[in-house]
PDB file of C-alpha atoms in Angstrom:
ATOM      1  CA  MET L 252     -14.464   3.979   1.049  1.00 43.00           C
ATOM      2  CA  THR L 253     -14.041   7.930   2.247  1.00 42.00           C
ATOM      3  CA  GLU L 254     -12.127   9.011   5.261  1.00 43.00           C
ATOM      4  CA  LEU L 255     -14.093   8.127   8.080  1.00 54.00           C
ATOM      5  CA  ALA L 256     -16.722   5.901   6.647  1.00 66.00           C
ATOM      6  CA  ARG L 257     -18.086   3.255   7.382  1.00 84.00           C
ATOM      7  CA  ALA L 258     -19.366   0.532   4.855  1.00 90.00           C
ATOM      8  CA  ILE L 259     -18.597  -0.088   1.096  1.00 95.00           C
ATOM      9  CA  GLU L 260     -21.270  -0.320  -0.758  1.00 96.00           C
ATOM     10  CA  GLY L 261     -21.503  -1.436  -4.648  1.00 97.00           C
ATOM     11  CA  ILE L 262     -21.280  -3.948  -7.377  1.00 98.00           C
ATOM     12  CA  ALA L 263     -19.605  -7.094  -7.186  1.00 98.00           C
ATOM     13  CA  ALA L 264     -17.747  -9.079  -9.989  1.00 98.00           C
ATOM     14  CA  PRO L 265     -17.639 -12.453  -9.349  1.00 97.00           C
ATOM     15  CA  ILE L 266     -13.334 -12.899 -10.445  1.00 97.00           C
ATOM     16  CA  GLU L 267     -13.396 -16.964  -9.756  1.00 94.00           C
ATOM     17  CA  ILE L 268      -9.452 -17.717 -10.451  1.00 96.00           C
ATOM     18  CA  ALA L 269      -7.580 -19.429  -7.715  1.00 96.00           C
ATOM     19  CA  ASN L 270      -3.895 -18.356  -7.157  1.00 97.00           C
ATOM     20  CA  LEU L 271      -4.184 -15.167  -9.044  1.00 97.00           C
ATOM     21  CA  ASP L 272      -0.973 -13.652  -8.158  1.00 97.00           C
ATOM     22  CA  THR L 273       0.392 -10.147  -8.378  1.00 97.00           C
ATOM     23  CA  ASP L 274       2.469 -10.738 -12.004  1.00 96.00           C
ATOM     24  CA  GLN L 275      -1.494 -11.342 -13.491  1.00 97.00           C
ATOM     25  CA  ILE L 276      -3.108  -8.577 -11.308  1.00 97.00           C
ATOM     26  CA  MET L 277       0.051  -6.167 -12.452  1.00 96.00           C
ATOM     27  CA  PRO L 278       1.977  -7.077 -15.281  1.00 95.00           C
ATOM     28  CA  LYS L 279       5.572  -6.357 -14.988  1.00 92.00           C
ATOM     29  CA  GLN L 280       5.623  -4.353 -18.045  1.00 91.00           C
ATOM     30  CA  PHE L 281       3.572  -1.189 -16.741  1.00 92.00           C
ATOM     31  CA  LEU L 282       5.919  -1.446 -13.763  1.00 89.00           C
ATOM     32  CA  HIS L 283       8.218   1.160 -15.803  1.00 85.00           C
ATOM     33  CA  GLY L 284       7.079   4.521 -14.363  1.00 78.00           C
ATOM     34  CA  ILE L 285       8.307   6.696 -11.497  1.00 77.00           C
ATOM     35  CA  ASP L 286       5.222   7.070 -10.044  1.00 81.00           C
ATOM     36  CA  LYS L 287       1.926   5.373  -8.936  1.00 86.00           C
ATOM     37  CA  ALA L 288       0.055   6.667 -12.454  1.00 87.00           C
ATOM     38  CA  GLY L 289      -2.082   4.737 -15.291  1.00 90.00           C
ATOM     39  CA  LEU L 290      -1.716   1.661 -13.498  1.00 95.00           C
ATOM     40  CA  ASP L 291      -5.494   1.075 -13.674  1.00 95.00           C
ATOM     41  CA  ARG L 292      -4.715   0.626 -17.519  1.00 94.00           C
ATOM     42  CA  GLY L 293      -2.537  -2.184 -16.811  1.00 95.00           C
ATOM     43  CA  LEU L 294      -4.646  -4.161 -13.761  1.00 97.00           C
ATOM     44  CA  LEU L 295      -5.740  -7.864 -14.684  1.00 97.00           C
ATOM     45  CA  TRP L 296      -4.122  -6.774 -18.667  1.00 97.00           C
ATOM     46  CA  ASP L 297      -4.034 -10.583 -19.852  1.00 96.00           C
ATOM     47  CA  HIS L 298      -7.309 -11.435 -19.057  1.00 96.00           C
ATOM     48  CA  ARG L 299      -8.730  -8.078 -20.161  1.00 97.00           C
ATOM     49  CA  PHE L 300      -7.094  -8.002 -23.326  1.00 97.00           C
ATOM     50  CA  SER L 301      -5.982 -10.346 -26.025  1.00 94.00           C
ATOM     51  CA  GLY L 302      -2.581 -10.652 -27.519  1.00 86.00           C
ATOM     52  CA  ASP L 303      -3.130  -7.743 -30.173  1.00 90.00           C
ATOM     53  CA  GLY L 304      -4.452  -5.408 -27.115  1.00 89.00           C
ATOM     54  CA  GLU L 305      -8.127  -6.300 -27.784  1.00 95.00           C
ATOM     55  CA  MET L 306     -10.698  -6.173 -25.532  1.00 95.00           C
ATOM     56  CA  LYS L 307     -12.258  -9.355 -24.202  1.00 96.00           C
ATOM     57  CA  PRO L 308     -16.177  -8.770 -24.234  1.00 95.00           C
ATOM     58  CA  ASP L 309     -16.739 -11.889 -22.372  1.00 95.00           C
ATOM     59  CA  PHE L 310     -14.741 -10.456 -19.512  1.00 97.00           C
ATOM     60  CA  ILE L 311     -16.534  -9.858 -16.354  1.00 97.00           C
ATOM     61  CA  LEU L 312     -14.513  -6.644 -15.921  1.00 97.00           C
ATOM     62  CA  ASN L 313     -14.757  -5.636 -19.768  1.00 97.00           C
ATOM     63  CA  ARG L 314     -18.802  -6.166 -19.391  1.00 96.00           C
ATOM     64  CA  PRO L 315     -20.801  -2.294 -19.203  1.00 96.00           C
ATOM     65  CA  ALA L 316     -23.298  -3.892 -16.647  1.00 96.00           C
ATOM     66  CA  TYR L 317     -19.711  -4.143 -14.208  1.00 97.00           C
ATOM     67  CA  ALA L 318     -18.523  -0.394 -15.103  1.00 95.00           C
ATOM     68  CA  GLY L 319     -18.264   1.222 -11.600  1.00 94.00           C
ATOM     69  CA  THR L 320     -17.104  -1.988  -9.981  1.00 98.00           C
ATOM     70  CA  ARG L 321     -16.411  -1.439  -5.861  1.00 98.00           C
ATOM     71  CA  ILE L 322     -15.922  -4.983  -5.086  1.00 98.00           C
ATOM     72  CA  LEU L 323     -14.632  -8.677  -5.877  1.00 98.00           C
ATOM     73  CA  ILE L 324     -15.462 -11.207  -4.646  1.00 98.00           C
ATOM     74  CA  ALA L 325     -12.430 -13.805  -5.623  1.00 98.00           C
ATOM     75  CA  GLY L 326     -10.671 -17.301  -5.656  1.00 96.00           C
ATOM     76  CA  PRO L 327      -8.771 -18.504  -2.906  1.00 96.00           C
ATOM     77  CA  ASN L 328      -4.989 -17.083  -2.273  1.00 97.00           C
ATOM     78  CA  PHE L 329      -5.709 -13.669  -4.341  1.00 98.00           C
ATOM     79  CA  GLY L 330      -2.252 -11.519  -4.528  1.00 97.00           C
ATOM     80  CA  CYS L 331      -0.033 -14.461  -3.569  1.00 97.00           C
ATOM     81  CA  GLY L 332       3.355 -14.274  -6.003  1.00 92.00           C
ATOM     82  CA  SER L 333       6.262 -11.539  -5.996  1.00 88.00           C
ATOM     83  CA  SER L 334       5.440  -8.882  -2.971  1.00 87.00           C
ATOM     84  CA  ARG L 335       4.476  -5.597  -5.913  1.00 90.00           C
ATOM     85  CA  GLU L 336       2.332  -2.883  -3.806  1.00 93.00           C
ATOM     86  CA  HIS L 337       1.596  -2.000  -7.664  1.00 95.00           C
ATOM     87  CA  ALA L 338      -1.062  -4.652  -7.708  1.00 96.00           C
ATOM     88  CA  VAL L 339      -2.832  -2.653  -5.122  1.00 96.00           C
ATOM     89  CA  TRP L 340      -2.247   0.499  -6.520  1.00 96.00           C
ATOM     90  CA  GLY L 341      -3.664  -0.668  -9.655  1.00 97.00           C
ATOM     91  CA  LEU L 342      -6.544  -1.966  -8.161  1.00 98.00           C
ATOM     92  CA  GLN L 343      -7.653   0.858  -6.536  1.00 97.00           C
ATOM     93  CA  GLN L 344      -6.851   3.188  -9.502  1.00 97.00           C
ATOM     94  CA  PHE L 345     -10.026   1.493 -11.147  1.00 97.00           C
ATOM     95  CA  GLY L 346     -12.292   1.825  -8.480  1.00 97.00           C
ATOM     96  CA  ILE L 347     -11.629  -1.784  -6.429  1.00 98.00           C
ATOM     97  CA  GLN L 348     -12.052  -0.803  -2.662  1.00 96.00           C
ATOM     98  CA  ALA L 349     -12.723  -4.616  -1.269  1.00 97.00           C
ATOM     99  CA  VAL L 350     -11.676  -7.578  -2.167  1.00 98.00           C
ATOM    100  CA  ILE L 351     -13.774 -10.881  -0.829  1.00 98.00           C
ATOM    101  CA  ALA L 352     -11.754 -14.079  -0.669  1.00 98.00           C
ATOM    102  CA  SER L 353     -10.900 -16.980   1.276  1.00 98.00           C
ATOM    103  CA  ALA L 354      -7.044 -16.785   1.540  1.00 97.00           C
ATOM    104  CA  TYR L 355      -4.539 -14.160   0.416  1.00 97.00           C
ATOM    105  CA  GLY L 356      -0.972 -13.996  -0.569  1.00 96.00           C
ATOM    106  CA  GLU L 357       0.999 -12.723   2.568  1.00 95.00           C
ATOM    107  CA  ILE L 358       2.297  -9.745   1.023  1.00 96.00           C
ATOM    108  CA  PHE L 359      -0.339  -8.436  -0.710  1.00 97.00           C
ATOM    109  CA  TYR L 360      -2.522  -8.628   1.835  1.00 96.00           C
ATOM    110  CA  SER L 361      -0.076  -6.608   4.433  1.00 93.00           C
ATOM    111  CA  ASN L 362       0.122  -4.447   1.590  1.00 94.00           C
ATOM    112  CA  ALA L 363      -3.727  -3.753   1.023  1.00 95.00           C
ATOM    113  CA  MET L 364      -4.692  -3.186   4.458  1.00 92.00           C
ATOM    114  CA  ASN L 365      -2.098  -1.030   4.916  1.00 90.00           C
ATOM    115  CA  ASN L 366      -3.405   1.527   1.733  1.00 90.00           C
ATOM    116  CA  ARG L 367      -6.491   0.938   3.225  1.00 90.00           C
ATOM    117  CA  LEU L 368      -7.558  -1.610   0.019  1.00 94.00           C
ATOM    118  CA  LEU L 369     -10.100  -3.887   2.720  1.00 96.00           C
ATOM    119  CA  THR L 370      -9.509  -7.273   2.135  1.00 97.00           C
ATOM    120  CA  VAL L 371     -12.231  -9.018   3.469  1.00 98.00           C
ATOM    121  CA  MET L 372     -11.867 -13.070   4.319  1.00 98.00           C
ATOM    122  CA  LEU L 373     -14.422 -15.650   4.959  1.00 98.00           C
ATOM    123  CA  ALA L 374     -14.569 -18.999   4.848  1.00 98.00           C
ATOM    124  CA  GLU L 375     -14.559 -21.490   1.175  1.00 97.00           C
ATOM    125  CA  ASP L 376     -18.136 -22.060   1.632  1.00 98.00           C
ATOM    126  CA  GLU L 377     -19.031 -18.529   2.402  1.00 98.00           C
ATOM    127  CA  VAL L 378     -16.887 -17.031  -0.762  1.00 98.00           C
ATOM    128  CA  GLN L 379     -18.710 -19.841  -2.710  1.00 97.00           C
ATOM    129  CA  ALA L 380     -22.309 -18.871  -1.590  1.00 98.00           C
ATOM    130  CA  LEU L 381     -21.860 -15.237  -2.749  1.00 98.00           C
ATOM    131  CA  LEU L 382     -20.172 -16.594  -6.237  1.00 97.00           C
ATOM    132  CA  ASP L 383     -23.874 -18.647  -6.683  1.00 96.00           C
ATOM    133  CA  GLU L 384     -25.585 -15.674  -5.463  1.00 97.00           C
ATOM    134  CA  SER L 385     -23.499 -13.141  -8.540  1.00 96.00           C
ATOM    135  CA  ARG L 386     -24.392 -15.516 -11.050  1.00 91.00           C
ATOM    136  CA  GLN L 387     -27.624 -16.610 -10.840  1.00 91.00           C
ATOM    137  CA  GLY L 388     -29.619 -12.639 -10.654  1.00 84.00           C
ATOM    138  CA  ALA L 389     -29.903 -10.984 -14.067  1.00 89.00           C
ATOM    139  CA  THR L 390     -28.197  -7.941 -12.999  1.00 95.00           C
ATOM    140  CA  PRO L 391     -24.516  -7.447 -11.095  1.00 97.00           C
ATOM    141  CA  LEU L 392     -24.534  -8.627  -7.173  1.00 97.00           C
ATOM    142  CA  HIS L 393     -24.975  -5.812  -5.106  1.00 97.00           C
ATOM    143  CA  LEU L 394     -22.629  -6.019  -1.569  1.00 98.00           C
ATOM    144  CA  ALA L 395     -22.443  -4.184   1.399  1.00 97.00           C
ATOM    145  CA  VAL L 396     -19.058  -4.618   3.811  1.00 97.00           C
ATOM    146  CA  ASP L 397     -19.291  -2.643   6.963  1.00 96.00           C
ATOM    147  CA  VAL L 398     -15.694  -2.648   8.688  1.00 95.00           C
ATOM    148  CA  GLU L 399     -18.200  -1.218  11.412  1.00 93.00           C
ATOM    149  CA  THR L 400     -19.932  -4.827  12.164  1.00 95.00           C
ATOM    150  CA  MET L 401     -18.113  -6.603   9.954  1.00 97.00           C
ATOM    151  CA  THR L 402     -20.101  -7.976   8.639  1.00 98.00           C
ATOM    152  CA  VAL L 403     -20.947  -8.577   4.551  1.00 98.00           C
ATOM    153  CA  LYS L 404     -24.349  -8.270   3.327  1.00 98.00           C
ATOM    154  CA  SER L 405     -25.852  -9.231   0.089  1.00 97.00           C
ATOM    155  CA  PRO L 406     -29.657 -10.205  -0.639  1.00 97.00           C
ATOM    156  CA  ARG L 407     -29.513 -13.418   0.454  1.00 96.00           C
ATOM    157  CA  HIS L 408     -27.048 -13.244   3.281  1.00 98.00           C
ATOM    158  CA  THR L 409     -25.781 -12.264   5.442  1.00 98.00           C
ATOM    159  CA  PHE L 410     -21.714 -12.759   6.835  1.00 98.00           C
ATOM    160  CA  ALA L 411     -19.315 -12.003   9.694  1.00 98.00           C
ATOM    161  CA  PHE L 412     -15.669 -11.780   8.896  1.00 98.00           C
ATOM    162  CA  THR L 413     -12.162 -10.549  11.283  1.00 96.00           C
ATOM    163  CA  MET L 414     -10.153  -8.232  11.495  1.00 94.00           C
ATOM    164  CA  SER L 415      -7.015  -7.062  13.375  1.00 93.00           C
ATOM    165  CA  PRO L 416      -8.017  -4.199  15.677  1.00 91.00           C
ATOM    166  CA  ARG L 417      -5.080  -2.207  14.099  1.00 89.00           C
ATOM    167  CA  HIS L 418      -6.271  -2.453  10.318  1.00 91.00           C
ATOM    168  CA  ARG L 419     -10.026  -2.111  11.651  1.00 91.00           C
ATOM    169  CA  THR L 420      -8.393   1.193  13.210  1.00 89.00           C
ATOM    170  CA  MET L 421      -7.231   2.644  10.406  1.00 87.00           C
ATOM    171  CA  PHE L 422     -10.299   2.551   8.298  1.00 87.00           C
ATOM    172  CA  MET L 423     -12.495   3.621  10.510  1.00 86.00           C
ATOM    173  CA  GLN L 424     -10.274   6.618  11.339  1.00 86.00           C
ATOM    174  CA  GLY L 425      -9.252   7.009   7.101  1.00 83.00           C
ATOM    175  CA  LEU L 426      -6.273   6.149   7.964  1.00 82.00           C
ATOM    176  CA  ASP L 427      -2.988   4.142   5.681  1.00 80.00           C
ATOM    177  CA  MET L 428       0.362   3.102   7.634  1.00 78.00           C
ATOM    178  CA  ILE L 429       1.570   6.653   7.409  1.00 82.00           C
ATOM    179  CA  GLY L 430      -1.446   8.112   8.626  1.00 81.00           C
ATOM    180  CA  ALA L 431      -1.938   5.084  11.722  1.00 79.00           C
ATOM    181  CA  SER L 432       1.738   5.717  13.136  1.00 82.00           C
ATOM    182  CA  LEU L 433       1.117   9.420  12.900  1.00 84.00           C
ATOM    183  CA  SER L 434      -1.504   9.440  15.221  1.00 83.00           C
ATOM    184  CA  HIS L 435       1.498   8.431  17.790  1.00 85.00           C
ATOM    185  CA  LYS L 436       3.449  11.220  16.978  1.00 89.00           C
ATOM    186  CA  ALA L 437       3.098  12.753  20.935  1.00 91.00           C
ATOM    187  CA  GLU L 438       4.641   9.280  22.013  1.00 91.00           C
ATOM    188  CA  ILE L 439       7.384   8.895  19.429  1.00 89.00           C
ATOM    189  CA  GLU L 440       8.391  12.636  20.098  1.00 86.00           C
ATOM    190  CA  ALA L 441       8.706  11.991  23.997  1.00 90.00           C
ATOM    191  CA  PHE L 442       9.873   8.508  23.562  1.00 89.00           C
ATOM    192  CA  ALA L 443      12.824  10.330  21.339  1.00 86.00           C
ATOM    193  CA  SER L 444      13.200  13.290  23.742  1.00 88.00           C
ATOM    194  CA  ARG L 445      14.169  10.125  26.543  1.00 91.00           C
ATOM    195  CA  HIS L 446      16.744   8.152  24.346  1.00 88.00           C
ATOM    196  CA  TRP L 447      18.556  11.631  23.197  1.00 86.00           C
ATOM    197  CA  ALA L 448      18.645  12.667  26.897  1.00 89.00           C
ATOM    198  CA  ALA L 449      19.543   9.926  28.079  1.00 91.00           C
ATOM    199  CA  GLN L 450      22.268   9.060  25.024  1.00 89.00           C
ATOM    200  CA  PRO L 451      22.514  13.015  23.929  1.00 87.00           C
ATOM    201  CA  TRP L 452      25.927  11.098  22.243  1.00 84.00           C
ATOM    202  CA  VAL L 453      23.924   9.592  19.875  1.00 81.00           C
ATOM    203  CA  LYS L 454      21.613  11.445  18.721  1.00 84.00           C
ATOM    204  CA  ASP L 455      22.329  13.159  14.921  1.00 85.00           C
ATOM    205  CA  VAL L 456      25.523  11.232  14.893  1.00 83.00           C
ATOM    206  CA  ALA L 457      25.179  11.145  10.648  1.00 86.00           C
ATOM    207  CA  GLY L 458      24.272  15.393  10.422  1.00 84.00           C
ATOM    208  CA  ARG L 459      27.272  15.225  12.678  1.00 83.00           C
ATOM    209  CA  THR L 460      30.126  13.719  10.794  1.00 87.00           C
ATOM    210  CA  LYS L 461      28.750  15.898   7.691  1.00 86.00           C
ATOM    211  CA  ALA L 462      29.207  18.745   8.841  1.00 85.00           C
ATOM    212  CA  ARG L 463      33.054  18.154  10.148  1.00 84.00           C
ATOM    213  CA  LEU L 464      33.876  16.811   6.584  1.00 87.00           C
ATOM    214  CA  ASP L 465      32.042  19.465   4.744  1.00 88.00           C
ATOM    215  CA  ALA L 466      34.189  21.388   7.347  1.00 84.00           C
ATOM    216  CA  HIS L 467      37.444  19.939   5.718  1.00 74.00           C
TER     217      HIS L 467
END
């Protein structure tokens, strides 16, 4: 989803696994790096590859028809387990821009939305309808997730979803958490000015203390 885009459209891959936790989404052996690079390789490793590292051709994301998948239709409680943000980064590096499920792990949901991985929550029967539709077609299902109208559209269905105003604004304006905070820069600076004017003795205490210690 590019900046100021209103919708995510593309191939939707069904991954009907309940309680797919962050340890499965991004296994621990891929967390050793000091940056975010290469996490797409580890995504769903134990589902995509056998014990000897051979690709499992039957797994949905390994099938040629699903190359370029942008949306996952997932089972309930997606992203439960540990709080590792790498699970979100790995999904994004793999090309996933949205996940649709009936429920999410709370920390994963927050991490995803703050990193602009759209996590759409639909009723269980609506998710099941999309899963059924994805299995019935001769070609992969294409979905459109429209953040402006807050709808998920398939060839057969249109379902409405909700988002918090903050998250919706972030997506509509192309902002991550830092960008959203910086959009309030003027108010933050005005508050800081009032605060320091009223309590000047607490301004930059650490810096002034260090300066005194360095002087000795």
